[in-house]
Amino acid sequence: MRWSTFAAVAILGLILQTTLAPRLAVGGVRPDWVFVLVVFFGLYGARRDAWLAGWVLGLGADLASIERMGLFAIAYCLVAVVVNAVRDMVFLKNPATHFSVTLAAGLLLQAGLLGYRAVVYPNSMTLRHPAVLQAGCVALYTALWAILIHHLMLKASQPLGLRTSRYTHRGLAGARRPDHATRARTGGAHV
């Protein structure tokens, strides 16, 4: 990964998260675009790059929040590790994958944050609390934004130094056909 380009994307994501995302809130629920970037780098980055990107983005989210320092750094790092572990099991360039992986990871993150808050502030939370519903809505709203943001980030994958596969949504249409030398080595079979 090209870390200078990543730094520019991370700074832009954090700026948009703190300035534009509150204006797009629906019923008090705003998207978490920094989290969408964490999922993107978890899906498309190498293992070490993914967790490091998650930690850096989480550290930026920590600086922009009122939570204890390190909470989002650790949480986003763990999310990046989990997403990176399942990336070989999903069709990466599919918008449904971007939505579903972001939704599942978002629900996991929100459940962890609710558990953390229940332990730290035991008298202020119950499972019937409106925060549970809001956490689910945040995960859903964020996952909807992931479709667009992942599409835009895939366009920037080369400047980021990320290796994305050549296949398209329509199948393997973008894959190269084997040349004559490859056919000769494999006995004429297509590989």
PDB file of N, CA, C and O in Angstrom, residues 90-142:
ATOM      1  N   VAL A  90     -15.635 -14.185  -0.235  1.00  0.00           N
ATOM      2  CA  VAL A  90     -16.671 -13.341  -0.828  1.00  0.00           C
ATOM      3  C   VAL A  90     -16.263 -12.899  -2.223  1.00  0.00           C
ATOM      4  O   VAL A  90     -15.090 -12.911  -2.576  1.00  0.00           O
ATOM      5  N   PHE A  91     -17.239 -12.510  -3.018  1.00  0.00           N
ATOM      6  CA  PHE A  91     -17.010 -11.963  -4.348  1.00  0.00           C
ATOM      7  C   PHE A  91     -16.723 -10.479  -4.164  1.00  0.00           C
ATOM      8  O   PHE A  91     -17.625  -9.675  -3.942  1.00  0.00           O
ATOM      9  N   LEU A  92     -15.463 -10.092  -4.222  1.00  0.00           N
ATOM     10  CA  LEU A  92     -15.019  -8.771  -3.770  1.00  0.00           C
ATOM     11  C   LEU A  92     -15.636  -7.590  -4.497  1.00  0.00           C
ATOM     12  O   LEU A  92     -15.973  -6.596  -3.882  1.00  0.00           O
ATOM     13  N   LYS A  93     -15.776  -7.646  -5.799  1.00  0.00           N
ATOM     14  CA  LYS A  93     -16.193  -6.455  -6.537  1.00  0.00           C
ATOM     15  C   LYS A  93     -17.696  -6.341  -6.719  1.00  0.00           C
ATOM     16  O   LYS A  93     -18.164  -5.615  -7.571  1.00  0.00           O
ATOM     17  N   ASN A  94     -18.451  -7.002  -5.902  1.00  0.00           N
ATOM     18  CA  ASN A  94     -19.899  -6.971  -5.990  1.00  0.00           C
ATOM     19  C   ASN A  94     -20.453  -5.973  -4.979  1.00  0.00           C
ATOM     20  O   ASN A  94     -20.119  -6.036  -3.795  1.00  0.00           O
ATOM     21  N   PRO A  95     -21.316  -5.040  -5.409  1.00  0.00           N
ATOM     22  CA  PRO A  95     -21.896  -4.078  -4.459  1.00  0.00           C
ATOM     23  C   PRO A  95     -22.675  -4.758  -3.323  1.00  0.00           C
ATOM     24  O   PRO A  95     -22.697  -4.245  -2.205  1.00  0.00           O
ATOM     25  N   ALA A  96     -23.270  -5.898  -3.599  1.00  0.00           N
ATOM     26  CA  ALA A  96     -23.972  -6.625  -2.526  1.00  0.00           C
ATOM     27  C   ALA A  96     -22.986  -7.096  -1.468  1.00  0.00           C
ATOM     28  O   ALA A  96     -23.305  -7.110  -0.271  1.00  0.00           O
ATOM     29  N   THR A  97     -21.787  -7.458  -1.883  1.00  0.00           N
ATOM     30  CA  THR A  97     -20.747  -7.840  -0.929  1.00  0.00           C
ATOM     31  C   THR A  97     -20.324  -6.646  -0.098  1.00  0.00           C
ATOM     32  O   THR A  97     -20.181  -6.753   1.125  1.00  0.00           O
ATOM     33  N   HIS A  98     -20.137  -5.508  -0.754  1.00  0.00           N
ATOM     34  CA  HIS A  98     -19.739  -4.300  -0.018  1.00  0.00           C
ATOM     35  C   HIS A  98     -20.784  -3.964   1.042  1.00  0.00           C
ATOM     36  O   HIS A  98     -20.444  -3.635   2.182  1.00  0.00           O
ATOM     37  N   PHE A  99     -22.052  -4.054   0.658  1.00  0.00           N
ATOM     38  CA  PHE A  99     -23.133  -3.760   1.604  1.00  0.00           C
ATOM     39  C   PHE A  99     -23.163  -4.783   2.727  1.00  0.00           C
ATOM     40  O   PHE A  99     -23.176  -4.422   3.912  1.00  0.00           O
ATOM     41  N   SER A 100     -23.175  -6.071   2.384  1.00  0.00           N
ATOM     42  CA  SER A 100     -23.372  -7.097   3.408  1.00  0.00           C
ATOM     43  C   SER A 100     -22.184  -7.225   4.359  1.00  0.00           C
ATOM     44  O   SER A 100     -22.376  -7.404   5.565  1.00  0.00           O
ATOM     45  N   VAL A 101     -20.962  -7.110   3.839  1.00  0.00           N
ATOM     46  CA  VAL A 101     -19.794  -7.189   4.721  1.00  0.00           C
ATOM     47  C   VAL A 101     -19.744  -5.975   5.645  1.00  0.00           C
ATOM     48  O   VAL A 101     -19.471  -6.103   6.839  1.00  0.00           O
ATOM     49  N   THR A 102     -20.044  -4.797   5.101  1.00  0.00           N
ATOM     50  CA  THR A 102     -20.055  -3.592   5.937  1.00  0.00           C
ATOM     51  C   THR A 102     -21.164  -3.665   6.978  1.00  0.00           C
ATOM     52  O   THR A 102     -20.965  -3.275   8.134  1.00  0.00           O
ATOM     53  N   LEU A 103     -22.338  -4.184   6.586  1.00  0.00           N
ATOM     54  CA  LEU A 103     -23.435  -4.325   7.547  1.00  0.00           C
ATOM     55  C   LEU A 103     -23.077  -5.309   8.656  1.00  0.00           C
ATOM     56  O   LEU A 103     -23.263  -5.010   9.842  1.00  0.00           O
ATOM     57  N   ALA A 104     -22.548  -6.470   8.282  1.00  0.00           N
ATOM     58  CA  ALA A 104     -22.188  -7.468   9.300  1.00  0.00           C
ATOM     59  C   ALA A 104     -21.095  -6.947  10.227  1.00  0.00           C
ATOM     60  O   ALA A 104     -21.189  -7.088  11.457  1.00  0.00           O
ATOM     61  N   ALA A 105     -20.065  -6.318   9.648  1.00  0.00           N
ATOM     62  CA  ALA A 105     -18.988  -5.767  10.473  1.00  0.00           C
ATOM     63  C   ALA A 105     -19.501  -4.612  11.327  1.00  0.00           C
ATOM     64  O   ALA A 105     -19.093  -4.452  12.483  1.00  0.00           O
ATOM     65  N   GLY A 106     -20.422  -3.803  10.767  1.00  0.00           N
ATOM     66  CA  GLY A 106     -20.996  -2.690  11.520  1.00  0.00           C
ATOM     67  C   GLY A 106     -21.832  -3.166  12.694  1.00  0.00           C
ATOM     68  O   GLY A 106     -21.768  -2.592  13.787  1.00  0.00           O
ATOM     69  N   LEU A 107     -22.612  -4.211  12.473  1.00  0.00           N
ATOM     70  CA  LEU A 107     -23.404  -4.768  13.574  1.00  0.00           C
ATOM     71  C   LEU A 107     -22.499  -5.353  14.648  1.00  0.00           C
ATOM     72  O   LEU A 107     -22.766  -5.205  15.853  1.00  0.00           O
ATOM     73  N   LEU A 108     -21.414  -6.000  14.222  1.00  0.00           N
ATOM     74  CA  LEU A 108     -20.445  -6.532  15.177  1.00  0.00           C
ATOM     75  C   LEU A 108     -19.803  -5.406  15.981  1.00  0.00           C
ATOM     76  O   LEU A 108     -19.691  -5.479  17.209  1.00  0.00           O
ATOM     77  N   LEU A 109     -19.407  -4.345  15.295  1.00  0.00           N
ATOM     78  CA  LEU A 109     -18.809  -3.194  15.973  1.00  0.00           C
ATOM     79  C   LEU A 109     -19.795  -2.545  16.938  1.00  0.00           C
ATOM     80  O   LEU A 109     -19.450  -2.260  18.092  1.00  0.00           O
ATOM     81  N   GLN A 110     -21.015  -2.312  16.477  1.00  0.00           N
ATOM     82  CA  GLN A 110     -22.015  -1.660  17.333  1.00  0.00           C
ATOM     83  C   GLN A 110     -22.344  -2.521  18.548  1.00  0.00           C
ATOM     84  O   GLN A 110     -22.534  -1.989  19.654  1.00  0.00           O
ATOM     85  N   ALA A 111     -22.402  -3.838  18.378  1.00  0.00           N
ATOM     86  CA  ALA A 111     -22.644  -4.726  19.528  1.00  0.00           C
ATOM     87  C   ALA A 111     -21.492  -4.634  20.532  1.00  0.00           C
ATOM     88  O   ALA A 111     -21.711  -4.587  21.750  1.00  0.00           O
ATOM     89  N   GLY A 112     -20.263  -4.577  20.007  1.00  0.00           N
ATOM     90  CA  GLY A 112     -19.113  -4.426  20.890  1.00  0.00           C
ATOM     91  C   GLY A 112     -19.117  -3.103  21.628  1.00  0.00           C
ATOM     92  O   GLY A 112     -18.825  -3.041  22.828  1.00  0.00           O
ATOM     93  N   LEU A 113     -19.469  -2.021  20.919  1.00  0.00           N
ATOM     94  CA  LEU A 113     -19.530  -0.708  21.568  1.00  0.00           C
ATOM     95  C   LEU A 113     -20.647  -0.653  22.607  1.00  0.00           C
ATOM     96  O   LEU A 113     -20.478  -0.058  23.679  1.00  0.00           O
ATOM     97  N   LEU A 114     -21.793  -1.278  22.306  1.00  0.00           N
ATOM     98  CA  LEU A 114     -22.875  -1.326  23.298  1.00  0.00           C
ATOM     99  C   LEU A 114     -22.452  -2.133  24.526  1.00  0.00           C
ATOM    100  O   LEU A 114     -22.754  -1.745  25.664  1.00  0.00           O
ATOM    101  N   GLY A 115     -21.756  -3.229  24.306  1.00  0.00           N
ATOM    102  CA  GLY A 115     -21.250  -4.019  25.432  1.00  0.00           C
ATOM    103  C   GLY A 115     -20.258  -3.242  26.270  1.00  0.00           C
ATOM    104  O   GLY A 115     -20.298  -3.278  27.506  1.00  0.00           O
ATOM    105  N   TYR A 116     -19.379  -2.521  25.602  1.00  0.00           N
ATOM    106  CA  TYR A 116     -18.406  -1.680  26.306  1.00  0.00           C
ATOM    107  C   TYR A 116     -19.118  -0.632  27.156  1.00  0.00           C
ATOM    108  O   TYR A 116     -18.797  -0.437  28.324  1.00  0.00           O
ATOM    109  N   ARG A 117     -20.105   0.039  26.559  1.00  0.00           N
ATOM    110  CA  ARG A 117     -20.825   1.085  27.298  1.00  0.00           C
ATOM    111  C   ARG A 117     -21.640   0.504  28.451  1.00  0.00           C
ATOM    112  O   ARG A 117     -21.808   1.146  29.482  1.00  0.00           O
ATOM    113  N   ALA A 118     -22.156  -0.715  28.267  1.00  0.00           N
ATOM    114  CA  ALA A 118     -22.916  -1.348  29.349  1.00  0.00           C
ATOM    115  C   ALA A 118     -22.014  -1.682  30.534  1.00  0.00           C
ATOM    116  O   ALA A 118     -22.449  -1.631  31.687  1.00  0.00           O
ATOM    117  N   VAL A 119     -20.766  -2.019  30.258  1.00  0.00           N
ATOM    118  CA  VAL A 119     -19.825  -2.324  31.337  1.00  0.00           C
ATOM    119  C   VAL A 119     -19.322  -1.044  32.001  1.00  0.00           C
ATOM    120  O   VAL A 119     -19.261  -0.950  33.223  1.00  0.00           O
ATOM    121  N   VAL A 120     -18.982  -0.043  31.189  1.00  0.00           N
ATOM    122  CA  VAL A 120     -18.419   1.196  31.731  1.00  0.00           C
ATOM    123  C   VAL A 120     -19.494   2.043  32.415  1.00  0.00           C
ATOM    124  O   VAL A 120     -19.242   2.666  33.442  1.00  0.00           O
ATOM    125  N   TYR A 121     -20.702   2.071  31.844  1.00  0.00           N
ATOM    126  CA  TYR A 121     -21.815   2.841  32.399  1.00  0.00           C
ATOM    127  C   TYR A 121     -22.975   1.885  32.706  1.00  0.00           C
ATOM    128  O   TYR A 121     -24.000   1.915  32.036  1.00  0.00           O
ATOM    129  N   PRO A 122     -22.862   1.046  33.741  1.00  0.00           N
ATOM    130  CA  PRO A 122     -23.835  -0.039  33.952  1.00  0.00           C
ATOM    131  C   PRO A 122     -25.260   0.431  34.256  1.00  0.00           C
ATOM    132  O   PRO A 122     -26.210  -0.262  33.909  1.00  0.00           O
ATOM    133  N   ASN A 123     -25.436   1.575  34.866  1.00  0.00           N
ATOM    134  CA  ASN A 123     -26.785   2.008  35.235  1.00  0.00           C
ATOM    135  C   ASN A 123     -27.503   2.759  34.119  1.00  0.00           C
ATOM    136  O   ASN A 123     -28.682   3.059  34.235  1.00  0.00           O
ATOM    137  N   SER A 124     -26.799   3.074  33.055  1.00  0.00           N
ATOM    138  CA  SER A 124     -27.417   3.903  32.024  1.00  0.00           C
ATOM    139  C   SER A 124     -27.914   3.112  30.819  1.00  0.00           C
ATOM    140  O   SER A 124     -28.535   3.680  29.939  1.00  0.00           O
ATOM    141  N   MET A 125     -27.657   1.799  30.754  1.00  0.00           N
ATOM    142  CA  MET A 125     -28.037   1.039  29.557  1.00  0.00           C
ATOM    143  C   MET A 125     -28.775  -0.245  29.909  1.00  0.00           C
ATOM    144  O   MET A 125     -28.422  -0.927  30.842  1.00  0.00           O
ATOM    145  N   THR A 126     -29.786  -0.521  29.134  1.00  0.00           N
ATOM    146  CA  THR A 126     -30.428  -1.832  29.135  1.00  0.00           C
ATOM    147  C   THR A 126     -30.581  -2.242  27.683  1.00  0.00           C
ATOM    148  O   THR A 126     -30.413  -1.452  26.768  1.00  0.00           O
ATOM    149  N   LEU A 127     -30.907  -3.495  27.442  1.00  0.00           N
ATOM    150  CA  LEU A 127     -31.069  -3.961  26.064  1.00  0.00           C
ATOM    151  C   LEU A 127     -32.310  -3.366  25.405  1.00  0.00           C
ATOM    152  O   LEU A 127     -32.452  -3.420  24.196  1.00  0.00           O
ATOM    153  N   ARG A 128     -33.235  -2.813  26.186  1.00  0.00           N
ATOM    154  CA  ARG A 128     -34.408  -2.169  25.604  1.00  0.00           C
ATOM    155  C   ARG A 128     -34.179  -0.687  25.360  1.00  0.00           C
ATOM    156  O   ARG A 128     -35.069   0.021  24.949  1.00  0.00           O
ATOM    157  N   HIS A 129     -33.002  -0.262  25.592  1.00  0.00           N
ATOM    158  CA  HIS A 129     -32.659   1.148  25.443  1.00  0.00           C
ATOM    159  C   HIS A 129     -32.698   1.548  23.969  1.00  0.00           C
ATOM    160  O   HIS A 129     -32.351   0.762  23.100  1.00  0.00           O
ATOM    161  N   PRO A 130     -33.118   2.773  23.666  1.00  0.00           N
ATOM    162  CA  PRO A 130     -33.140   3.222  22.259  1.00  0.00           C
ATOM    163  C   PRO A 130     -31.768   3.198  21.589  1.00  0.00           C
ATOM    164  O   PRO A 130     -31.687   3.211  20.367  1.00  0.00           O
ATOM    165  N   ALA A 131     -30.707   3.127  22.376  1.00  0.00           N
ATOM    166  CA  ALA A 131     -29.363   3.073  21.785  1.00  0.00           C
ATOM    167  C   ALA A 131     -29.161   1.798  20.976  1.00  0.00           C
ATOM    168  O   ALA A 131     -28.398   1.792  20.009  1.00  0.00           O
ATOM    169  N   VAL A 132     -29.841   0.730  21.349  1.00  0.00           N
ATOM    170  CA  VAL A 132     -29.719  -0.524  20.603  1.00  0.00           C
ATOM    171  C   VAL A 132     -30.308  -0.357  19.207  1.00  0.00           C
ATOM    172  O   VAL A 132     -29.696  -0.755  18.211  1.00  0.00           O
ATOM    173  N   LEU A 133     -31.480   0.249  19.130  1.00  0.00           N
ATOM    174  CA  LEU A 133     -32.095   0.508  17.831  1.00  0.00           C
ATOM    175  C   LEU A 133     -31.248   1.480  17.012  1.00  0.00           C
ATOM    176  O   LEU A 133     -31.042   1.279  15.808  1.00  0.00           O
ATOM    177  N   GLN A 134     -30.735   2.503  17.654  1.00  0.00           N
ATOM    178  CA  GLN A 134     -29.909   3.476  16.941  1.00  0.00           C
ATOM    179  C   GLN A 134     -28.627   2.822  16.431  1.00  0.00           C
ATOM    180  O   GLN A 134     -28.174   3.114  15.326  1.00  0.00           O
ATOM    181  N   ALA A 135     -28.041   1.913  17.200  1.00  0.00           N
ATOM    182  CA  ALA A 135     -26.829   1.224  16.764  1.00  0.00           C
ATOM    183  C   ALA A 135     -27.093   0.409  15.503  1.00  0.00           C
ATOM    184  O   ALA A 135     -26.280   0.413  14.570  1.00  0.00           O
ATOM    185  N   GLY A 136     -28.223  -0.276  15.451  1.00  0.00           N
ATOM    186  CA  GLY A 136     -28.584  -1.028  14.252  1.00  0.00           C
ATOM    187  C   GLY A 136     -28.821  -0.122  13.055  1.00  0.00           C
ATOM    188  O   GLY A 136     -28.423  -0.442  11.930  1.00  0.00           O
ATOM    189  N   CYS A 137     -29.450   1.016  13.299  1.00  0.00           N
ATOM    190  CA  CYS A 137     -29.694   1.977  12.214  1.00  0.00           C
ATOM    191  C   CYS A 137     -28.391   2.576  11.698  1.00  0.00           C
ATOM    192  O   CYS A 137     -28.240   2.794  10.489  1.00  0.00           O
ATOM    193  N   VAL A 138     -27.438   2.831  12.595  1.00  0.00           N
ATOM    194  CA  VAL A 138     -26.132   3.349  12.175  1.00  0.00           C
ATOM    195  C   VAL A 138     -25.437   2.326  11.281  1.00  0.00           C
ATOM    196  O   VAL A 138     -24.880   2.674  10.235  1.00  0.00           O
ATOM    197  N   ALA A 139     -25.479   1.060  11.675  1.00  0.00           N
ATOM    198  CA  ALA A 139     -24.841   0.013  10.870  1.00  0.00           C
ATOM    199  C   ALA A 139     -25.494  -0.099   9.496  1.00  0.00           C
ATOM    200  O   ALA A 139     -24.803  -0.220   8.475  1.00  0.00           O
ATOM    201  N   LEU A 140     -26.820  -0.017   9.439  1.00  0.00           N
ATOM    202  CA  LEU A 140     -27.534  -0.113   8.163  1.00  0.00           C
ATOM    203  C   LEU A 140     -27.254   1.100   7.275  1.00  0.00           C
ATOM    204  O   LEU A 140     -26.958   0.953   6.080  1.00  0.00           O
ATOM    205  N   TYR A 141     -27.332   2.288   7.832  1.00  0.00           N
ATOM    206  CA  TYR A 141     -27.102   3.512   7.059  1.00  0.00           C
ATOM    207  C   TYR A 141     -25.664   3.569   6.541  1.00  0.00           C
ATOM    208  O   TYR A 141     -25.403   3.959   5.403  1.00  0.00           O
ATOM    209  N   THR A 142     -24.722   3.145   7.370  1.00  0.00           N
ATOM    210  CA  THR A 142     -23.319   3.107   6.967  1.00  0.00           C
ATOM    211  C   THR A 142     -23.114   2.093   5.843  1.00  0.00           C
ATOM    212  O   THR A 142     -22.390   2.360   4.880  1.00  0.00           O
TER     213      THR A 142
END
